[in-house]
mmCIF file of C-alpha atoms in Angstrom:
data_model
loop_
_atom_site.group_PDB
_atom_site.id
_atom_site.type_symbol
_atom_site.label_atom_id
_atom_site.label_comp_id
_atom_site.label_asym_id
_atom_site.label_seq_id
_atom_site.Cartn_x
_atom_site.Cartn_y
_atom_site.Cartn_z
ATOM 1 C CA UNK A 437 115.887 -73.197 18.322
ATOM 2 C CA UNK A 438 112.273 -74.626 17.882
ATOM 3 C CA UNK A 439 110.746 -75.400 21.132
ATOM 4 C CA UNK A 440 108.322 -77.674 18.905
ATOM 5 C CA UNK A 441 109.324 -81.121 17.145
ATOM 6 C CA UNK A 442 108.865 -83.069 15.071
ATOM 7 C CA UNK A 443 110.010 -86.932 13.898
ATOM 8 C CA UNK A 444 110.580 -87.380 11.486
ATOM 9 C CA UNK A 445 112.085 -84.975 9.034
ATOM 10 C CA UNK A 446 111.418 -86.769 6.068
ATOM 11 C CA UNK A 447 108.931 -89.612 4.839
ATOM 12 C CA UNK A 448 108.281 -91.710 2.245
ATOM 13 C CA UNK A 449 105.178 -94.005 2.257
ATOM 14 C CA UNK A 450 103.394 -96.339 -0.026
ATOM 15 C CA UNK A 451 99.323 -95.914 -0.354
ATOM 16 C CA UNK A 452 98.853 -99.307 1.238
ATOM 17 C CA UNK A 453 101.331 -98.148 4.669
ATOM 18 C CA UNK A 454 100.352 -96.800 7.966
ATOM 19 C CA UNK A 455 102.807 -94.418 9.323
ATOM 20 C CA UNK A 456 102.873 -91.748 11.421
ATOM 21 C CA UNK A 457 104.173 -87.996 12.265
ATOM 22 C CA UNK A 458 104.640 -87.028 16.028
ATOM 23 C CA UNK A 459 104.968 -83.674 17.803
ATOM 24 C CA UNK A 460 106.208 -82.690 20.707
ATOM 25 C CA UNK A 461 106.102 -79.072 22.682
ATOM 26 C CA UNK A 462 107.911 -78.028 25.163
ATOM 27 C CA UNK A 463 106.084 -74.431 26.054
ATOM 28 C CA UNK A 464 103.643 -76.107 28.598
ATOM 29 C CA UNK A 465 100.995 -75.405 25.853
ATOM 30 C CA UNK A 466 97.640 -76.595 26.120
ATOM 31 C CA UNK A 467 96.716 -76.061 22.098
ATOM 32 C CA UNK A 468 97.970 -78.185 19.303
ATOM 33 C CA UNK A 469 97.395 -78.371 15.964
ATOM 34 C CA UNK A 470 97.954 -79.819 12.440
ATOM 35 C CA UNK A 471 98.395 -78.004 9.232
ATOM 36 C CA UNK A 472 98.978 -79.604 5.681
ATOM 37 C CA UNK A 473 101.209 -77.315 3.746
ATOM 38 C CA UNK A 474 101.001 -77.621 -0.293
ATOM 39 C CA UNK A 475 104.352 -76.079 -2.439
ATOM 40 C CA UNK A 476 103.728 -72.506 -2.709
ATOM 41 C CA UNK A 477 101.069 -72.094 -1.423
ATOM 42 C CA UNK A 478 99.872 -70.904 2.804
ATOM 43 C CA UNK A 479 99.409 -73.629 5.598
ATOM 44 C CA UNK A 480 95.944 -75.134 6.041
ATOM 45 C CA UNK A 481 94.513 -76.407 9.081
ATOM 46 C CA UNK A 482 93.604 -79.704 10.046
ATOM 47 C CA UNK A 483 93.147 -79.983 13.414
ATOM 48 C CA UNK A 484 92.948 -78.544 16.813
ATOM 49 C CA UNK A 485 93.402 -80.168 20.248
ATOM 50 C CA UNK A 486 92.821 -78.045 22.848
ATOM 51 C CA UNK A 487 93.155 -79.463 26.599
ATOM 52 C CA UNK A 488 93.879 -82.785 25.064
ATOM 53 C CA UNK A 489 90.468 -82.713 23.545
ATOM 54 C CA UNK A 490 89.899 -82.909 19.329
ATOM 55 C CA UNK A 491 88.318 -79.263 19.023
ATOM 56 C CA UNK A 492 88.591 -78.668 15.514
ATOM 57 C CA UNK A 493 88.424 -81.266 12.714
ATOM 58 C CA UNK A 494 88.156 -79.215 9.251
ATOM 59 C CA UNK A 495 86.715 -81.680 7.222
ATOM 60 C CA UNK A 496 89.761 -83.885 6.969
ATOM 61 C CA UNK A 497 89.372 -87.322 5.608
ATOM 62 C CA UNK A 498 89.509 -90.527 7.557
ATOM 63 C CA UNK A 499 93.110 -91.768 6.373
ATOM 64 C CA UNK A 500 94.488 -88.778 8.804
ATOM 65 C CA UNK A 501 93.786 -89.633 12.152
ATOM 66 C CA UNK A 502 94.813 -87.539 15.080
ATOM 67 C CA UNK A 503 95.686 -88.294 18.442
ATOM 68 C CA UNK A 504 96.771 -86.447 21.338
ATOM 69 C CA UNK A 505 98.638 -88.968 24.442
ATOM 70 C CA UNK A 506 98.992 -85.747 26.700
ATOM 71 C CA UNK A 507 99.383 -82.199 26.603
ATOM 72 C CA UNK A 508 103.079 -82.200 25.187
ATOM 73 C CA UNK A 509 102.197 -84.954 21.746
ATOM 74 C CA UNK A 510 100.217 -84.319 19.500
ATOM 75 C CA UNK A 511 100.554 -87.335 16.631
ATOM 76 C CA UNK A 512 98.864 -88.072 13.263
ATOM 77 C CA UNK A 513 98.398 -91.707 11.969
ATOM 78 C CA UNK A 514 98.023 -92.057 8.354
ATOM 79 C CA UNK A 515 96.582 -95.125 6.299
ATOM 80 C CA UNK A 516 95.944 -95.633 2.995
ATOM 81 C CA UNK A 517 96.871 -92.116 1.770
ATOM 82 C CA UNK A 518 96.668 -90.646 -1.902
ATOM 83 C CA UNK A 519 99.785 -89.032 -3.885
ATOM 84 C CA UNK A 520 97.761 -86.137 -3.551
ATOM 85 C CA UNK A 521 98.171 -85.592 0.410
ATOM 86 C CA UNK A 522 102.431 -85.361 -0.450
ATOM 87 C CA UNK A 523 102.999 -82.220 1.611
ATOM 88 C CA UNK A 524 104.883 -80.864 4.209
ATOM 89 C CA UNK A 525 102.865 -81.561 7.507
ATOM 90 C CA UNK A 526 103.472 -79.169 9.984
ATOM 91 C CA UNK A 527 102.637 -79.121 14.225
ATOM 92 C CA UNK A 528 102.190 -76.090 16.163
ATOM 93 C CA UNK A 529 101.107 -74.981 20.056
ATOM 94 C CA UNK A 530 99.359 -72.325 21.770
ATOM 95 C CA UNK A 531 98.986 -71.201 25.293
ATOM 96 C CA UNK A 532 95.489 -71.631 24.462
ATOM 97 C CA UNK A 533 93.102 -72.602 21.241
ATOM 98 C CA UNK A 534 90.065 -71.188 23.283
ATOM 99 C CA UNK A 535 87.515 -68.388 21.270
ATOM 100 C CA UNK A 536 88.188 -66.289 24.582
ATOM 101 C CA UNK A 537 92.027 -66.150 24.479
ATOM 102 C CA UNK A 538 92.431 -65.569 19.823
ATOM 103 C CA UNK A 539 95.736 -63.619 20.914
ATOM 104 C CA UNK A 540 97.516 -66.326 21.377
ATOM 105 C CA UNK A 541 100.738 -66.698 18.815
ATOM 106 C CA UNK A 542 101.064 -70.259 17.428
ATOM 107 C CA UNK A 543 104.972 -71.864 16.978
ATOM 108 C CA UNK A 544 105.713 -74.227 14.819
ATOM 109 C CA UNK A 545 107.629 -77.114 14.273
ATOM 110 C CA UNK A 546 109.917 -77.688 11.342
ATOM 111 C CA UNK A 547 107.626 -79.789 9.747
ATOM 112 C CA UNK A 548 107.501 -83.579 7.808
ATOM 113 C CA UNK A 549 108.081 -83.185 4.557
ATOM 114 C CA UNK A 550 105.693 -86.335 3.303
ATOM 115 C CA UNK A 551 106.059 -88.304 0.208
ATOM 116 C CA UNK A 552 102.906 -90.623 -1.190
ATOM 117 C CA UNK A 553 104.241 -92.926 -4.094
ATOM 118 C CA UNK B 679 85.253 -63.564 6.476
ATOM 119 C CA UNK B 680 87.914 -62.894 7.476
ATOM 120 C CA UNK B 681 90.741 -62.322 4.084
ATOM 121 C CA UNK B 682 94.259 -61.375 4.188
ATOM 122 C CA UNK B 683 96.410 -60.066 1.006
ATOM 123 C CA UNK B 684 99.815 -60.285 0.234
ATOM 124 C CA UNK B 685 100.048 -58.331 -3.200
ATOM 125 C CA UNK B 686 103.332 -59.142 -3.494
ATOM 126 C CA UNK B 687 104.029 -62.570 -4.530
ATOM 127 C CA UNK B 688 108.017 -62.580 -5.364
ATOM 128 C CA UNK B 689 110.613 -59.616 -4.041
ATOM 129 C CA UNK B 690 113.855 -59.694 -5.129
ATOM 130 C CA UNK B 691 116.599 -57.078 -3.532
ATOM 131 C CA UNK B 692 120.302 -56.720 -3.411
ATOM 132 C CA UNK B 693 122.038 -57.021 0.154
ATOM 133 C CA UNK B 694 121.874 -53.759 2.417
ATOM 134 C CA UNK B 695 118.674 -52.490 0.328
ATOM 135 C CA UNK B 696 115.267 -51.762 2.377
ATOM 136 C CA UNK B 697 112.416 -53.735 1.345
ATOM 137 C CA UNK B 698 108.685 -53.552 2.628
ATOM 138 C CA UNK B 699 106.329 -56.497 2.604
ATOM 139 C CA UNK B 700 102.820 -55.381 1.823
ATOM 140 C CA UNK B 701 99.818 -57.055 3.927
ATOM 141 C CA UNK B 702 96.251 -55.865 3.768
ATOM 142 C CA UNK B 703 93.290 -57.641 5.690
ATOM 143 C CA UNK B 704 89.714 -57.279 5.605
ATOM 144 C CA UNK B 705 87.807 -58.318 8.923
ATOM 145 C CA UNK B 706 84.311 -57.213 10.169
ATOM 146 C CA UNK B 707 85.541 -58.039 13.825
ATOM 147 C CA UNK B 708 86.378 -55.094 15.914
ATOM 148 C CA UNK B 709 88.821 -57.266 17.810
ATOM 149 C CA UNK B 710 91.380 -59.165 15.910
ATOM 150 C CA UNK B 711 95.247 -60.173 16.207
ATOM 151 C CA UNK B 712 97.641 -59.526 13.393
ATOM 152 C CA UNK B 713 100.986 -61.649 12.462
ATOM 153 C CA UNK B 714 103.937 -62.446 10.943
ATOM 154 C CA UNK B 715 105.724 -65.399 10.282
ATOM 155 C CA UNK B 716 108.517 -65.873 8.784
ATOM 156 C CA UNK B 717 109.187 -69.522 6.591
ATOM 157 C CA UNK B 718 112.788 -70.114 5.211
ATOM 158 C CA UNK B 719 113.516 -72.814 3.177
ATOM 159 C CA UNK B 720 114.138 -75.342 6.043
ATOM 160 C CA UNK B 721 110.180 -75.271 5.988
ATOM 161 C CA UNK B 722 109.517 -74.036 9.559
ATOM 162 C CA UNK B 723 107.238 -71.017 10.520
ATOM 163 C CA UNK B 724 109.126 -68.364 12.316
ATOM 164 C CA UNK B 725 106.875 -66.161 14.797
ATOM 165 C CA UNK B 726 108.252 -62.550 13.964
ATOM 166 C CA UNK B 727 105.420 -60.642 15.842
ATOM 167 C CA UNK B 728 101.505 -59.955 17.082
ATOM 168 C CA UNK B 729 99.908 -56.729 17.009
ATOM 169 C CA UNK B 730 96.335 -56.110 18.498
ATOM 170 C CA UNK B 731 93.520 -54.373 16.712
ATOM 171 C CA UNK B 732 93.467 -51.768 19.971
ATOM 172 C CA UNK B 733 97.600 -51.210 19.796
ATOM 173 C CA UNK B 734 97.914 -49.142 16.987
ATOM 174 C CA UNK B 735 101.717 -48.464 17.612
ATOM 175 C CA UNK B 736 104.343 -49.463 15.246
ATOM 176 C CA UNK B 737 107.037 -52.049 16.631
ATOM 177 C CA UNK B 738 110.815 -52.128 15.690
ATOM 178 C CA UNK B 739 112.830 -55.133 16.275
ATOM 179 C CA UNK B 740 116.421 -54.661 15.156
ATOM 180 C CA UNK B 741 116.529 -53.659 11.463
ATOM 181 C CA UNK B 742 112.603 -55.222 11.326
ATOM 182 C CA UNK B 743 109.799 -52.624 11.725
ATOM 183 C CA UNK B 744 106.408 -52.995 11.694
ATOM 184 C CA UNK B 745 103.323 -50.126 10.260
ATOM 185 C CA UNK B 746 100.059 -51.421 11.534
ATOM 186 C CA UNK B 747 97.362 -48.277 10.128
ATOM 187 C CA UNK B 748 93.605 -49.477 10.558
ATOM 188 C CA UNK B 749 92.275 -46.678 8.638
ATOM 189 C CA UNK B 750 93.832 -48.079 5.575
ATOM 190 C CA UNK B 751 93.605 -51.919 6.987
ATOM 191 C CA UNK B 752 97.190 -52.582 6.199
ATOM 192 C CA UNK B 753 100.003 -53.887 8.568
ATOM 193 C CA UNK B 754 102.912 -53.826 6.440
ATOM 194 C CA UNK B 755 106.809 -54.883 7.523
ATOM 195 C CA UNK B 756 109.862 -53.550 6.391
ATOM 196 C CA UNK B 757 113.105 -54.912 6.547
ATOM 197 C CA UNK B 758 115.840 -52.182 6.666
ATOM 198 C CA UNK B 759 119.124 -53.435 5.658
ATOM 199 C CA UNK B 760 118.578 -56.559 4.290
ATOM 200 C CA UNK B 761 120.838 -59.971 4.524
ATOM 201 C CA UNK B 762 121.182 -63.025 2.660
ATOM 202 C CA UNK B 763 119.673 -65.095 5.553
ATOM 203 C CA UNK B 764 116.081 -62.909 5.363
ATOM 204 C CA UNK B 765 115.254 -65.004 1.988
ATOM 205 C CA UNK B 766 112.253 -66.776 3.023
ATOM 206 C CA UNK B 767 108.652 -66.696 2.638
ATOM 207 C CA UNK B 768 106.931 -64.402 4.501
ATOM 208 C CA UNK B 769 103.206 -64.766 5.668
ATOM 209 C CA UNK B 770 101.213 -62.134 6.927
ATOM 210 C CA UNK B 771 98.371 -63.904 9.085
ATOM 211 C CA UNK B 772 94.762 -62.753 10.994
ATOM 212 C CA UNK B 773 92.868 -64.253 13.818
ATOM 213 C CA UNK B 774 89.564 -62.756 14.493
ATOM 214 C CA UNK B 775 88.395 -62.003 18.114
ATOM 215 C CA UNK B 776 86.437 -65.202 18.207
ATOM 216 C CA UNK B 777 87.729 -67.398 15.436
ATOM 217 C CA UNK B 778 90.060 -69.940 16.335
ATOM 218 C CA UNK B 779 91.495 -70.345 12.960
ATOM 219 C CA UNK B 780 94.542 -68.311 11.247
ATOM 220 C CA UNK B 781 93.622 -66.666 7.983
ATOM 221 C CA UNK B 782 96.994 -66.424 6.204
ATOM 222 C CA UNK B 783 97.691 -64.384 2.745
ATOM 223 C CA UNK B 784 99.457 -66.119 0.135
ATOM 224 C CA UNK B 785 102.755 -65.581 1.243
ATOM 225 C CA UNK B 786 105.659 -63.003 -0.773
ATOM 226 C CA UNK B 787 108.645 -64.746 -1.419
ATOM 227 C CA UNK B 788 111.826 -62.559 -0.811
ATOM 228 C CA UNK B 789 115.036 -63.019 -1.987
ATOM 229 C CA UNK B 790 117.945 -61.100 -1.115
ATOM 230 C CA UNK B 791 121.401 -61.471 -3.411
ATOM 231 C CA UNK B 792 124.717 -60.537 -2.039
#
């Protein structure tokens, strides 16, 4: 079993709603990160929070804001989105996000599969 | 830049066949991490293993194996004996010794058919 979740499982939201996807690990982690996840195709990053701290923002528009509460949640608040950002949205941890410590193996959640109508 | 290729971009195999995944990178770091994840239709990633660019010795986990050769760049994984339950996609993945970012390839789907 996943030692990363993620709520929920499945969502549907209008362009005008806010919503938002939360992650939790349970590895006593101190990375986090994002990915967006298109049909067929490889997961791309987002973001990176390492220590609690927004490392890594690749160039991700405004309607996806992260957040990170503490060292366990990692959540991402979405406004206004575009049909175009329907993916599956997935979390992961790593002992560490540092440049010093790349060996690190990221696990994933399971992922919120996200619908923009 | 760091690149990884997948060649293969659908496998299809009957049950109890072996089947090797092809992954090739290209990196000009002389310290890098290799990987393999595993996705299955549920949508999660599935760490299967890490190999070092200084560990050149192959890994077998159960019927999965692992061939990691620098000279030729490749770090391909073969599944001997394969079941119904190893249909997934299967992404090959690079971190270079400074980069913080995962440079996946494209992913092969396999299937496996009783």
């Amino acid at each position: 079993d996943t030692e990363v979740t993620q709520t929920p499982k499945h969502l549907v939201m209008g362009m005008t709603n806010k919503k938002s996807l939360k992650c939790e690990q349970h590895m006593g982690h101190r990375a986090m990160y994002w990915y967006k996840q298109k049909a067929k195709k490889p997961p791309e990053l987002m973001f990176v929070y390492s220590y609690e701290k927004l490392s890594i923002n690749e160039s991700v528009p405004s309607r996806f804001s992260p957040e990170c509460p503490n060292s366990s949640l990692l959540n991402l608040h979405l406004h206004a989105l575009q049909p175009e950002d329907s993916a599956l949205y997935l979390c992961a941890s790593s002992q560490d996000a540092s440049g010093s410590n790349p060996s690190y193996e990221q696990y994933f959640g399971p992922g919120t599969r996200l619908t923009v109508t | 830049a760091q690149k990884v290729t997948q060649a293969q971009t659908e496998i299809s195999v009957v049950e109890k066949e072996d089947v090797t995944l092809d992954c090739v990178y290209e990196t000009r770091d002389t310290t890098y991490y290799l990987f393999w994840y595993k996705q299955p239709p549920s949508g999660e990633l599935v760490f299967l293993i890490r190999r070092n660019s200084f560990d050149e010795q192959n890994e077998i986990s159960g019927r999965y194996s692992w061939n990691f050769q620098k000279s030729t760049s490749s770090f391909n994984f073969t599944i001997t004996a394969s079941q119904v339950v190893d249909s997934a996609v299967y992404f090959c993945a690079l971190r270079g010794g400074s980069n913080y970012k995962l440079t996946f390839g494209k992913g092969t789907l396999l299937t496996v058919n009783p």
